[in-house]
mmCIF file of C-alpha atoms and ligand atoms in Angstrom:
data_model
loop_
_atom_site.group_PDB
_atom_site.id
_atom_site.type_symbol
_atom_site.label_atom_id
_atom_site.label_comp_id
_atom_site.label_asym_id
_atom_site.label_seq_id
_atom_site.Cartn_x
_atom_site.Cartn_y
_atom_site.Cartn_z
ATOM 1 C CA MET A 56 68.776 153.311 54.360
ATOM 2 C CA LYS A 57 66.890 156.581 53.860
ATOM 3 C CA ASP A 58 65.308 156.591 57.319
ATOM 4 C CA LYS A 59 68.213 158.110 59.198
ATOM 5 C CA VAL A 60 66.564 157.757 62.577
ATOM 6 C CA ILE A 61 66.068 154.009 62.304
ATOM 7 C CA LYS A 62 69.470 153.633 60.604
ATOM 8 C CA LYS A 63 71.109 155.344 63.553
ATOM 9 C CA LEU A 64 69.320 153.047 65.996
ATOM 10 C CA ILE A 65 70.245 149.915 64.041
ATOM 11 C CA ASP A 66 73.867 151.084 63.981
ATOM 12 C CA ALA A 67 73.727 151.709 67.719
ATOM 13 C CA GLU A 68 72.340 148.227 68.365
ATOM 14 C CA THR A 69 75.000 146.702 66.073
ATOM 15 C CA LYS A 70 77.661 148.475 68.108
ATOM 16 C CA ARG A 71 76.054 147.312 71.363
ATOM 17 C CA GLN A 72 75.885 143.702 70.205
ATOM 18 C CA GLU A 73 79.516 143.805 69.078
ATOM 19 C CA GLY A 74 80.709 145.416 72.297
ATOM 20 C CA VAL A 75 79.186 143.021 74.855
ATOM 21 C CA LEU A 76 79.609 139.399 75.917
ATOM 22 C CA ASN A 77 76.185 137.929 75.343
ATOM 23 C CA LEU A 78 75.402 135.054 77.690
ATOM 24 C CA ILE A 79 71.630 135.089 77.231
ATOM 25 C CA ALA A 80 70.800 131.415 76.780
ATOM 26 C CA SER A 81 68.023 131.984 74.257
ATOM 27 C CA GLU A 82 69.916 134.327 71.916
ATOM 28 C CA ASN A 83 72.382 133.752 69.107
ATOM 29 C CA TYR A 84 73.859 135.429 66.013
ATOM 30 C CA THR A 85 72.334 134.590 62.643
ATOM 31 C CA SER A 86 74.356 134.244 59.459
ATOM 32 C CA GLN A 87 74.257 136.946 56.806
ATOM 33 C CA ASP A 88 72.344 134.527 54.568
ATOM 34 C CA VAL A 89 69.614 134.145 57.196
ATOM 35 C CA ARG A 90 69.365 137.922 57.527
ATOM 36 C CA GLU A 91 69.330 138.367 53.754
ATOM 37 C CA ALA A 92 66.336 136.044 53.427
ATOM 38 C CA LEU A 93 64.641 137.760 56.371
ATOM 39 C CA GLY A 94 65.088 141.214 54.842
ATOM 40 C CA SER A 95 64.079 140.120 51.341
ATOM 41 C CA ILE A 96 61.108 141.063 49.139
ATOM 42 C CA LEU A 97 59.374 137.882 50.335
ATOM 43 C CA THR A 98 57.901 140.023 53.072
ATOM 44 C CA ASN A 99 55.674 141.642 50.421
ATOM 45 C CA LYS A 100 53.628 138.504 49.781
ATOM 46 C CA TYR A 101 50.385 137.256 51.299
ATOM 47 C CA ALA A 102 50.156 133.465 51.299
ATOM 48 C CA GLU A 103 47.249 132.452 53.542
ATOM 49 C CA GLY A 104 46.728 128.727 53.238
ATOM 50 C CA TYR A 105 49.276 126.015 52.538
ATOM 51 C CA PRO A 106 51.331 125.065 49.446
ATOM 52 C CA GLY A 107 48.967 124.335 46.553
ATOM 53 C CA LYS A 108 45.963 125.552 48.580
ATOM 54 C CA ARG A 109 46.321 129.315 48.911
ATOM 55 C CA TYR A 110 43.689 132.004 49.237
ATOM 56 C CA TYR A 111 45.730 134.468 47.153
ATOM 57 C CA GLY A 112 47.121 134.307 43.618
ATOM 58 C CA GLY A 113 50.799 134.637 42.744
ATOM 59 C CA ASN A 114 52.074 132.018 45.151
ATOM 60 C CA SER A 115 53.928 129.611 42.870
ATOM 61 C CA VAL A 116 57.374 130.653 44.137
ATOM 62 C CA ILE A 117 56.186 130.894 47.725
ATOM 63 C CA ASP A 118 54.842 127.333 47.471
ATOM 64 C CA GLU A 119 58.322 126.193 46.471
ATOM 65 C CA ILE A 120 59.883 128.030 49.406
ATOM 66 C CA GLU A 121 57.465 126.653 51.993
ATOM 67 C CA THR A 122 57.709 123.091 50.640
ATOM 68 C CA LEU A 123 61.498 123.316 50.637
ATOM 69 C CA CYS A 124 61.492 124.565 54.223
ATOM 70 C CA GLN A 125 59.230 121.685 55.304
ATOM 71 C CA LYS A 126 61.564 119.188 53.606
ATOM 72 C CA ARG A 127 64.651 120.756 55.153
ATOM 73 C CA ALA A 128 63.009 120.698 58.587
ATOM 74 C CA LEU A 129 62.449 116.952 58.344
ATOM 75 C CA LYS A 130 65.947 116.389 56.974
ATOM 76 C CA ALA A 131 67.630 118.447 59.693
ATOM 77 C CA PHE A 132 66.166 116.157 62.361
ATOM 78 C CA LYS A 133 66.434 112.958 60.270
ATOM 79 C CA LEU A 134 62.687 112.400 60.087
ATOM 80 C CA SER A 135 60.773 110.393 57.536
ATOM 81 C CA ASN A 136 57.896 112.139 55.796
ATOM 82 C CA ASP A 137 55.947 108.895 56.087
ATOM 83 C CA ILE A 138 55.654 109.515 59.820
ATOM 84 C CA TRP A 139 56.237 113.221 60.468
ATOM 85 C CA SER A 140 55.003 116.513 59.068
ATOM 86 C CA ALA A 141 56.558 119.919 59.618
ATOM 87 C CA ASN A 142 54.424 123.039 59.841
ATOM 88 C CA VAL A 143 56.775 125.977 59.259
ATOM 89 C CA GLN A 144 54.208 128.772 59.512
ATOM 90 C CA PRO A 145 54.119 129.603 63.260
ATOM 91 C CA TYR A 146 55.275 133.180 63.842
ATOM 92 C CA SER A 147 57.099 132.181 67.018
ATOM 93 C CA GLY A 148 57.084 129.713 69.910
ATOM 94 C CA SER A 149 54.227 131.141 71.960
ATOM 95 C CA PRO A 150 51.582 131.055 69.190
ATOM 96 C CA ALA A 151 52.919 127.659 68.132
ATOM 97 C CA ASN A 152 52.264 126.247 71.590
ATOM 98 C CA VAL A 153 48.770 127.736 71.665
ATOM 99 C CA ALA A 154 48.061 126.203 68.246
ATOM 100 C CA ILE A 155 49.219 122.800 69.496
ATOM 101 C CA TYR A 156 46.943 122.844 72.545
ATOM 102 C CA MET A 157 44.038 124.123 70.434
ATOM 103 C CA ALA A 158 44.437 121.016 68.300
ATOM 104 C CA LEU A 159 44.934 118.544 71.125
ATOM 105 C CA ALA A 160 43.167 119.685 74.283
ATOM 106 C CA PRO A 161 39.529 120.785 74.568
ATOM 107 C CA ILE A 162 39.074 124.203 76.175
ATOM 108 C CA GLY A 163 39.135 123.872 79.948
ATOM 109 C CA SER A 164 40.947 120.536 79.906
ATOM 110 C CA LYS A 165 44.234 119.875 81.688
ATOM 111 C CA ILE A 166 47.710 120.384 80.288
ATOM 112 C CA MET A 167 50.671 119.309 82.414
ATOM 113 C CA GLY A 168 53.783 121.476 82.275
ATOM 114 C CA MET A 169 56.811 122.488 84.301
ATOM 115 C CA ARG A 170 56.366 125.396 86.720
ATOM 116 C CA LEU A 171 57.694 128.646 85.287
ATOM 117 C CA ASP A 172 59.872 129.258 88.335
ATOM 118 C CA MET A 173 61.549 125.863 87.985
ATOM 119 C CA GLY A 174 62.469 126.234 84.333
ATOM 120 C CA GLY A 175 59.186 125.925 82.415
ATOM 121 C CA HIS A 176 57.746 128.448 79.969
ATOM 122 C CA LEU A 177 54.809 130.835 80.269
ATOM 123 C CA THR A 178 53.025 129.021 77.449
ATOM 124 C CA HIS A 179 53.231 125.668 79.200
ATOM 125 C CA GLY A 180 50.081 126.704 81.066
ATOM 126 C CA HIS A 181 51.132 129.488 83.443
ATOM 127 C CA ALA A 182 48.212 131.455 84.909
ATOM 128 C CA VAL A 183 49.244 134.811 83.393
ATOM 129 C CA SER A 184 49.461 133.312 79.899
ATOM 130 C CA ALA A 185 46.450 132.637 77.670
ATOM 131 C CA THR A 186 47.456 128.974 77.962
ATOM 132 C CA GLY A 187 46.671 129.093 81.694
ATOM 133 C CA LYS A 188 43.341 130.822 81.115
ATOM 134 C CA ILE A 189 42.087 128.613 78.292
ATOM 135 C CA TRP A 190 43.425 125.363 79.772
ATOM 136 C CA LYS A 191 44.058 124.247 83.324
ATOM 137 C CA GLN A 192 47.717 123.786 84.146
ATOM 138 C CA VAL A 193 48.812 120.788 86.140
ATOM 139 C CA VAL A 194 52.280 121.665 87.391
ATOM 140 C CA TYR A 195 55.419 119.723 88.043
ATOM 141 C CA GLY A 196 58.853 120.842 89.146
ATOM 142 C CA VAL A 197 62.259 119.446 89.954
ATOM 143 C CA ASP A 198 63.371 117.472 92.967
ATOM 144 C CA GLU A 199 64.372 119.746 95.846
ATOM 145 C CA LYS A 200 67.544 117.826 96.636
ATOM 146 C CA THR A 201 68.906 117.007 93.184
ATOM 147 C CA GLU A 202 67.331 119.950 91.330
ATOM 148 C CA ARG A 203 66.662 117.456 88.538
ATOM 149 C CA LEU A 204 63.455 115.935 87.208
ATOM 150 C CA ASN A 205 61.974 113.224 89.394
ATOM 151 C CA TYR A 206 60.162 110.919 86.975
ATOM 152 C CA LYS A 207 58.538 108.881 89.728
ATOM 153 C CA GLU A 208 56.905 111.986 91.131
ATOM 154 C CA LEU A 209 55.861 113.106 87.656
ATOM 155 C CA MET A 210 54.166 109.754 87.091
ATOM 156 C CA GLN A 211 52.230 110.152 90.354
ATOM 157 C CA ILE A 212 51.060 113.665 89.418
ATOM 158 C CA ALA A 213 50.026 112.544 85.942
ATOM 159 C CA LYS A 214 48.114 109.531 87.271
ATOM 160 C CA LYS A 215 46.252 111.720 89.743
ATOM 161 C CA GLU A 216 45.459 114.583 87.325
ATOM 162 C CA LYS A 217 45.145 112.749 83.989
ATOM 163 C CA PRO A 218 46.139 115.656 81.703
ATOM 164 C CA LYS A 219 45.222 115.619 78.013
ATOM 165 C CA VAL A 220 48.644 116.932 77.083
ATOM 166 C CA LEU A 221 52.001 116.373 78.781
ATOM 167 C CA ILE A 222 54.607 119.021 77.941
ATOM 168 C CA THR A 223 58.332 118.701 78.400
ATOM 169 C CA GLY A 224 61.242 120.826 77.192
ATOM 170 C CA PHE A 225 62.324 123.829 79.228
ATOM 171 C CA THR A 226 63.872 127.280 79.261
ATOM 172 C CA ALA A 227 66.087 126.918 82.325
ATOM 173 C CA TYR A 228 66.865 123.237 82.867
ATOM 174 C CA SER A 229 70.438 122.277 82.117
ATOM 175 C CA ARG A 230 70.281 118.504 82.274
ATOM 176 C CA VAL A 231 69.475 115.826 79.737
ATOM 177 C CA ILE A 232 65.732 115.191 79.599
ATOM 178 C CA ASP A 233 64.821 111.511 79.589
ATOM 179 C CA PHE A 234 62.203 111.605 76.835
ATOM 180 C CA LYS A 235 61.612 107.866 77.185
ATOM 181 C CA GLN A 236 60.409 108.410 80.750
ATOM 182 C CA PHE A 237 58.045 111.139 79.565
ATOM 183 C CA ARG A 238 56.687 108.736 76.930
ATOM 184 C CA LYS A 239 55.982 106.148 79.644
ATOM 185 C CA ILE A 240 54.153 108.738 81.731
ATOM 186 C CA ALA A 241 52.110 109.952 78.753
ATOM 187 C CA ASN A 242 51.225 106.347 77.864
ATOM 188 C CA ALA A 243 50.174 105.561 81.419
ATOM 189 C CA VAL A 244 47.534 108.314 81.374
ATOM 190 C CA GLY A 245 46.658 108.504 77.675
ATOM 191 C CA ALA A 246 48.163 111.992 77.256
ATOM 192 C CA VAL A 247 49.653 113.387 74.067
ATOM 193 C CA LEU A 248 53.372 114.019 74.568
ATOM 194 C CA VAL A 249 54.463 117.460 73.379
ATOM 195 C CA VAL A 250 58.145 118.387 73.467
ATOM 196 C CA ASP A 251 59.104 122.053 73.336
ATOM 197 C CA MET A 252 62.720 121.722 72.213
ATOM 198 C CA SER A 253 63.209 125.439 71.511
ATOM 199 C CA HIS A 254 66.349 125.746 73.621
ATOM 200 C CA ILE A 255 68.062 122.548 72.550
ATOM 201 C CA ALA A 256 67.016 122.308 68.876
ATOM 202 C CA GLY A 257 70.466 123.117 67.490
ATOM 203 C CA LEU A 258 72.046 120.589 69.827
ATOM 204 C CA VAL A 259 69.538 117.931 68.767
ATOM 205 C CA ALA A 260 70.096 118.702 65.068
ATOM 206 C CA ALA A 261 73.831 118.324 65.589
ATOM 207 C CA GLY A 262 73.387 115.042 67.471
ATOM 208 C CA VAL A 263 74.982 116.260 70.715
ATOM 209 C CA TYR A 264 71.785 116.089 72.808
ATOM 210 C CA PRO A 265 69.269 113.195 72.753
ATOM 211 C CA SER A 266 66.529 113.530 70.176
ATOM 212 C CA PRO A 267 62.937 113.735 71.444
ATOM 213 C CA PHE A 268 61.544 112.439 68.130
ATOM 214 C CA PRO A 269 61.577 108.700 68.884
ATOM 215 C CA TYR A 270 59.230 109.351 71.826
ATOM 216 C CA ALA A 271 57.204 112.495 71.145
ATOM 217 C CA ASP A 272 53.858 112.902 69.408
ATOM 218 C CA VAL A 273 54.444 116.569 68.687
ATOM 219 C CA VAL A 274 57.667 118.580 68.816
ATOM 220 C CA MET A 275 57.715 122.368 68.735
ATOM 221 C CA THR A 276 60.811 124.450 68.331
ATOM 222 C CA THR A 277 61.640 128.067 67.925
ATOM 223 C CA THR A 278 64.349 128.555 65.365
ATOM 224 C CA HIS A 279 66.462 131.359 66.808
ATOM 225 C CA LYS A 280 68.151 129.859 69.845
ATOM 226 C CA THR A 281 70.790 127.116 69.497
ATOM 227 C CA LEU A 282 69.444 126.466 65.976
ATOM 228 C CA ARG A 283 70.730 129.928 64.986
ATOM 229 C CA GLY A 284 67.919 130.849 62.602
ATOM 230 C CA PRO A 285 65.457 133.744 62.399
ATOM 231 C CA ARG A 286 62.800 134.356 65.062
ATOM 232 C CA ALA A 287 60.135 131.830 64.046
ATOM 233 C CA ALA A 288 58.907 128.360 65.001
ATOM 234 C CA ILE A 289 58.240 124.930 63.558
ATOM 235 C CA ILE A 290 55.715 122.347 64.720
ATOM 236 C CA PHE A 291 56.611 118.741 63.916
ATOM 237 C CA SER A 292 53.804 116.268 64.353
ATOM 238 C CA ARG A 293 53.166 112.619 63.777
ATOM 239 C CA ASP A 294 50.702 112.178 60.924
ATOM 240 C CA LYS A 295 47.805 111.381 63.238
ATOM 241 C CA PHE A 296 47.959 114.950 64.613
ATOM 242 C CA SER A 297 49.212 116.974 61.683
ATOM 243 C CA LYS A 298 45.887 117.815 60.044
ATOM 244 C CA ALA A 299 44.405 119.182 63.266
ATOM 245 C CA ILE A 300 47.584 121.134 64.009
ATOM 246 C CA GLY A 301 47.678 122.553 60.479
ATOM 247 C CA LYS A 302 44.105 123.825 60.849
ATOM 248 C CA SER A 303 44.899 125.169 64.244
ATOM 249 C CA VAL A 304 47.844 127.263 62.969
ATOM 250 C CA PHE A 305 45.869 128.516 59.952
ATOM 251 C CA PRO A 306 43.046 129.545 59.985
ATOM 252 C CA GLY A 307 42.695 128.814 63.698
ATOM 253 C CA LEU A 308 45.230 131.222 65.070
ATOM 254 C CA GLN A 309 47.224 132.991 62.380
ATOM 255 C CA GLY A 310 46.632 134.783 59.099
ATOM 256 C CA GLY A 311 49.221 135.023 56.359
ATOM 257 C CA PRO A 312 52.499 133.284 57.101
ATOM 258 C CA HIS A 313 55.629 135.428 57.187
ATOM 259 C CA VAL A 314 57.245 134.011 54.088
ATOM 260 C CA ASN A 315 60.498 135.872 54.632
ATOM 261 C CA GLN A 316 60.801 134.099 58.017
ATOM 262 C CA ILE A 317 60.072 130.769 56.361
ATOM 263 C CA ALA A 318 62.822 131.315 53.773
ATOM 264 C CA ALA A 319 65.255 132.374 56.505
ATOM 265 C CA THR A 320 64.318 129.270 58.512
ATOM 266 C CA ALA A 321 65.029 127.133 55.435
ATOM 267 C CA VAL A 322 68.483 128.720 55.203
ATOM 268 C CA ALA A 323 69.226 128.037 58.882
ATOM 269 C CA LEU A 324 68.029 124.437 58.605
ATOM 270 C CA GLU A 325 70.408 123.814 55.727
ATOM 271 C CA GLU A 326 73.238 125.431 57.691
ATOM 272 C CA SER A 327 72.477 123.136 60.640
ATOM 273 C CA ARG A 328 73.402 120.088 58.532
ATOM 274 C CA THR A 329 76.964 121.233 57.851
ATOM 275 C CA SER A 330 79.993 119.811 59.619
ATOM 276 C CA ASP A 331 80.796 123.356 60.807
ATOM 277 C CA PHE A 332 77.498 123.480 62.651
ATOM 278 C CA LYS A 333 78.110 120.105 64.312
ATOM 279 C CA LYS A 334 81.518 121.337 65.427
ATOM 280 C CA TYR A 335 79.850 124.495 66.704
ATOM 281 C CA ALA A 336 77.277 122.554 68.745
ATOM 282 C CA ARG A 337 79.976 120.378 70.325
ATOM 283 C CA GLN A 338 81.844 123.535 71.286
ATOM 284 C CA VAL A 339 78.676 125.075 72.785
ATOM 285 C CA LEU A 340 78.547 122.133 75.208
ATOM 286 C CA LYS A 341 82.267 122.256 75.990
ATOM 287 C CA ASN A 342 82.010 125.996 76.641
ATOM 288 C CA ALA A 343 78.975 125.615 78.914
ATOM 289 C CA LYS A 344 80.717 122.929 80.960
ATOM 290 C CA SER A 345 83.887 124.974 81.161
ATOM 291 C CA LEU A 346 82.084 128.157 82.212
ATOM 292 C CA ALA A 347 79.931 126.359 84.792
ATOM 293 C CA THR A 348 82.926 124.512 86.255
ATOM 294 C CA SER A 349 85.059 127.659 86.380
ATOM 295 C CA LEU A 350 82.282 129.563 88.143
ATOM 296 C CA GLU A 351 82.016 126.712 90.657
ATOM 297 C CA VAL A 352 85.763 126.834 91.197
ATOM 298 C CA ASN A 353 85.311 130.545 91.905
ATOM 299 C CA GLY A 354 82.790 129.714 94.603
ATOM 300 C CA TRP A 355 79.463 130.110 92.775
ATOM 301 C CA ARG A 356 76.781 127.462 93.197
ATOM 302 C CA VAL A 357 75.594 126.036 89.897
ATOM 303 C CA ILE A 358 72.054 124.633 90.077
ATOM 304 C CA SER A 359 72.082 120.818 89.981
ATOM 305 C CA GLY A 360 75.898 120.945 90.093
ATOM 306 C CA GLY A 361 76.533 121.377 86.377
ATOM 307 C CA THR A 362 75.145 121.242 82.876
ATOM 308 C CA ASP A 363 74.630 118.792 80.007
ATOM 309 C CA SER A 364 73.554 121.494 77.574
ATOM 310 C CA HIS A 365 74.173 125.118 76.565
ATOM 311 C CA VAL A 366 72.556 126.590 79.662
ATOM 312 C CA PHE A 367 72.843 126.662 83.456
ATOM 313 C CA LEU A 368 71.711 128.686 86.443
ATOM 314 C CA ILE A 369 73.823 130.309 89.152
ATOM 315 C CA ASP A 370 72.483 130.780 92.666
ATOM 316 C CA THR A 371 73.794 134.308 93.246
ATOM 317 C CA TRP A 372 71.701 134.810 96.372
ATOM 318 C CA ARG A 373 73.807 132.153 98.142
ATOM 319 C CA GLN A 374 76.423 134.943 98.213
ATOM 320 C CA HIS A 375 73.826 137.611 99.026
ATOM 321 C CA VAL A 376 73.600 139.054 95.537
ATOM 322 C CA GLY A 377 70.042 139.148 94.165
ATOM 323 C CA GLY A 378 69.444 138.153 90.546
ATOM 324 C CA ARG A 379 68.505 141.706 89.525
ATOM 325 C CA GLU A 380 71.586 143.203 91.144
ATOM 326 C CA ALA A 381 73.755 140.495 89.561
ATOM 327 C CA SER A 382 72.340 141.110 86.097
ATOM 328 C CA ASP A 383 72.642 144.922 86.459
ATOM 329 C CA ARG A 384 76.228 144.747 87.695
ATOM 330 C CA LEU A 385 77.201 142.434 84.856
ATOM 331 C CA GLU A 386 75.539 144.664 82.273
ATOM 332 C CA ASP A 387 77.508 147.571 83.675
ATOM 333 C CA VAL A 388 80.757 145.848 82.641
ATOM 334 C CA GLY A 389 79.392 144.588 79.312
ATOM 335 C CA ILE A 390 78.334 141.043 80.227
ATOM 336 C CA ILE A 391 74.693 140.357 79.373
ATOM 337 C CA VAL A 392 72.699 137.692 81.236
ATOM 338 C CA ASN A 393 69.153 137.483 82.526
ATOM 339 C CA LYS A 394 68.008 137.295 86.107
ATOM 340 C CA ASN A 395 66.255 133.995 86.711
ATOM 341 C CA ALA A 396 64.385 132.130 89.419
ATOM 342 C CA ILE A 397 66.146 129.043 90.734
ATOM 343 C CA PRO A 398 64.261 125.940 91.927
ATOM 344 C CA PHE A 399 62.347 126.583 95.172
ATOM 345 C CA ASP A 400 63.123 130.279 94.938
ATOM 346 C CA ASN A 401 61.347 132.294 97.591
ATOM 347 C CA ARG A 402 62.332 135.682 96.199
ATOM 348 C CA SER A 403 60.185 137.576 93.711
ATOM 349 C CA PRO A 404 60.282 136.928 89.941
ATOM 350 C CA VAL A 405 61.415 140.536 89.382
ATOM 351 C CA ASP A 406 64.344 140.042 91.741
ATOM 352 C CA PRO A 407 64.911 136.302 91.979
ATOM 353 C CA SER A 408 67.848 134.403 93.476
ATOM 354 C CA GLY A 409 69.846 133.698 90.379
ATOM 355 C CA ILE A 410 70.958 134.330 86.856
ATOM 356 C CA ARG A 411 70.751 132.190 83.742
ATOM 357 C CA ILE A 412 73.812 131.745 81.557
ATOM 358 C CA GLY A 413 74.110 130.217 78.088
ATOM 359 C CA THR A 414 76.998 129.765 75.678
ATOM 360 C CA ALA A 415 75.283 129.536 72.258
ATOM 361 C CA ALA A 416 76.005 133.134 71.227
ATOM 362 C CA LEU A 417 79.620 133.434 72.370
ATOM 363 C CA THR A 418 80.437 130.112 70.739
ATOM 364 C CA THR A 419 79.143 131.502 67.430
ATOM 365 C CA ARG A 420 81.673 134.305 67.889
ATOM 366 C CA GLY A 421 84.382 131.642 68.048
ATOM 367 C CA MET A 422 85.155 131.520 71.764
ATOM 368 C CA LYS A 423 86.573 128.392 73.365
ATOM 369 C CA GLU A 424 87.120 126.923 76.833
ATOM 370 C CA SER A 425 90.107 129.151 77.646
ATOM 371 C CA ASP A 426 87.927 132.219 76.986
ATOM 372 C CA MET A 427 85.216 130.763 79.233
ATOM 373 C CA LYS A 428 87.708 130.491 82.078
ATOM 374 C CA LYS A 429 88.579 134.163 81.654
ATOM 375 C CA ILE A 430 84.893 135.112 81.506
ATOM 376 C CA ALA A 431 84.168 133.144 84.684
ATOM 377 C CA LEU A 432 86.738 135.261 86.505
ATOM 378 C CA LEU A 433 85.265 138.466 85.086
ATOM 379 C CA ILE A 434 81.771 137.401 86.199
ATOM 380 C CA SER A 435 82.999 136.403 89.617
ATOM 381 C CA ASP A 436 84.870 139.669 90.206
ATOM 382 C CA THR A 437 81.868 141.698 89.071
ATOM 383 C CA LEU A 438 79.458 139.804 91.299
ATOM 384 C CA HIS A 439 81.885 140.367 94.157
ATOM 385 C CA ASN A 440 81.704 144.052 93.287
ATOM 386 C CA LYS A 441 85.354 144.490 92.417
ATOM 387 C CA ASN A 442 87.714 145.321 89.518
ATOM 388 C CA PHE A 443 84.998 147.001 87.434
ATOM 389 C CA SER A 444 87.248 149.089 85.209
ATOM 390 C CA LYS A 445 89.735 146.276 84.628
ATOM 391 C CA THR A 446 86.814 143.965 83.767
ATOM 392 C CA ARG A 447 85.351 146.484 81.333
ATOM 393 C CA SER A 448 88.613 146.640 79.441
ATOM 394 C CA GLU A 449 88.972 142.829 79.439
ATOM 395 C CA VAL A 450 85.435 142.558 78.031
ATOM 396 C CA LYS A 451 86.323 145.056 75.295
ATOM 397 C CA LYS A 452 89.466 143.077 74.440
ATOM 398 C CA LEU A 453 87.492 139.851 74.070
ATOM 399 C CA THR A 454 84.759 141.452 71.977
ATOM 400 C CA LYS A 455 87.347 142.991 69.655
ATOM 401 C CA LYS A 456 89.067 139.646 69.209
ATOM 402 C CA PHE A 457 85.840 137.733 68.415
ATOM 403 C CA HIS A 458 83.698 139.492 65.827
ATOM 404 C CA ILE A 459 80.064 138.976 64.941
ATOM 405 C CA LYS A 460 79.845 137.975 61.289
HETATM 406 N N1 LIG B 951 62.052 133.865 76.409
HETATM 407 C C1 LIG B 951 62.689 132.649 75.989
HETATM 408 C C2 LIG B 951 63.864 132.338 76.828
HETATM 409 O O1 LIG B 951 64.570 133.266 77.119
HETATM 410 O O2 LIG B 951 64.122 131.202 77.180
HETATM 411 C C3 LIG B 951 61.733 131.550 75.939
HETATM 412 O O3 LIG B 951 60.657 131.945 75.149
#
């Protein structure tokens, strides 16, 4: 690379990524093939419109790429093209969610989503997001005692508020979501059921987490979390909704699609169908369970008492360590997490009561349950403010043993 300044920064970030234990639940490591597609000459091309209906010339190859990506998206989640369509143009999850609501909910109408501080996402209608300004959010949370979804309560809220759209799928909820229950609730009030499966997409593709497709009307996913693709998003919709959603993505919200992203997504989707990927997804779950259990054994409270997925939350404040302090201390020894609100948190979002932990990235590096047990001890010691230099060298040892490919 001729630009030495950027080259130096990319090298520095490569070194940082290699030298830390990344437990951020929404991050992962892409394959070289995904990165090759992402950094390819496809980025040079404008392709406003859809395959066969473009506003620019020279799109014959791009049409093939987008059509292939759509086909691979349906195949990865075992969907029939008689029932489902895949729109692979959304730049990322946030615009994809906006596009979905634009297609399904008149401006000012109600959308029902999980509270941000209980595991929802900004774009599920939070007040600071455009989705909370354009639409009116009806909120739901988790049960105070079980810290799990309470479907009876959700039904009551939905019946009272009658939202146009019901959104499920979360950023910080570790348990299996009962999509059938959400379908019942949506049916009871005539709402469209939208599932944001961004976090769990790779697990769903691998068949280790229940699929939302039998129950949902629309499913959105980002492609860079457990699915291990580039930063992008896909909207799957039942045929009844796909035309409106297509118009909503382009020309409603976006201009030219990022064709390099689309090609990279196609690569990741094909990778997700391999037996290696299925093995990987099973290991992600085993690692999450092992890490959560080992942290519990070390005295840390895991929200809802465990995990059924790649992610879980730790209540650090129970031991008088704020989420910010916990995250800073861990970063200091080379363990990267994010501070996170826990259900019914009464501390501030910038210094909440917990941290969020996910195992998708470290599993890609090849780590297994025995490594998780070691990492739990390192986390525990660090949160207890002890053994910093020993922990730093243990972290280095682990990162040297498990490379990023
Ligand atoms: N920011 C992502 C996450 O960390 O879960 C969701 O968009």
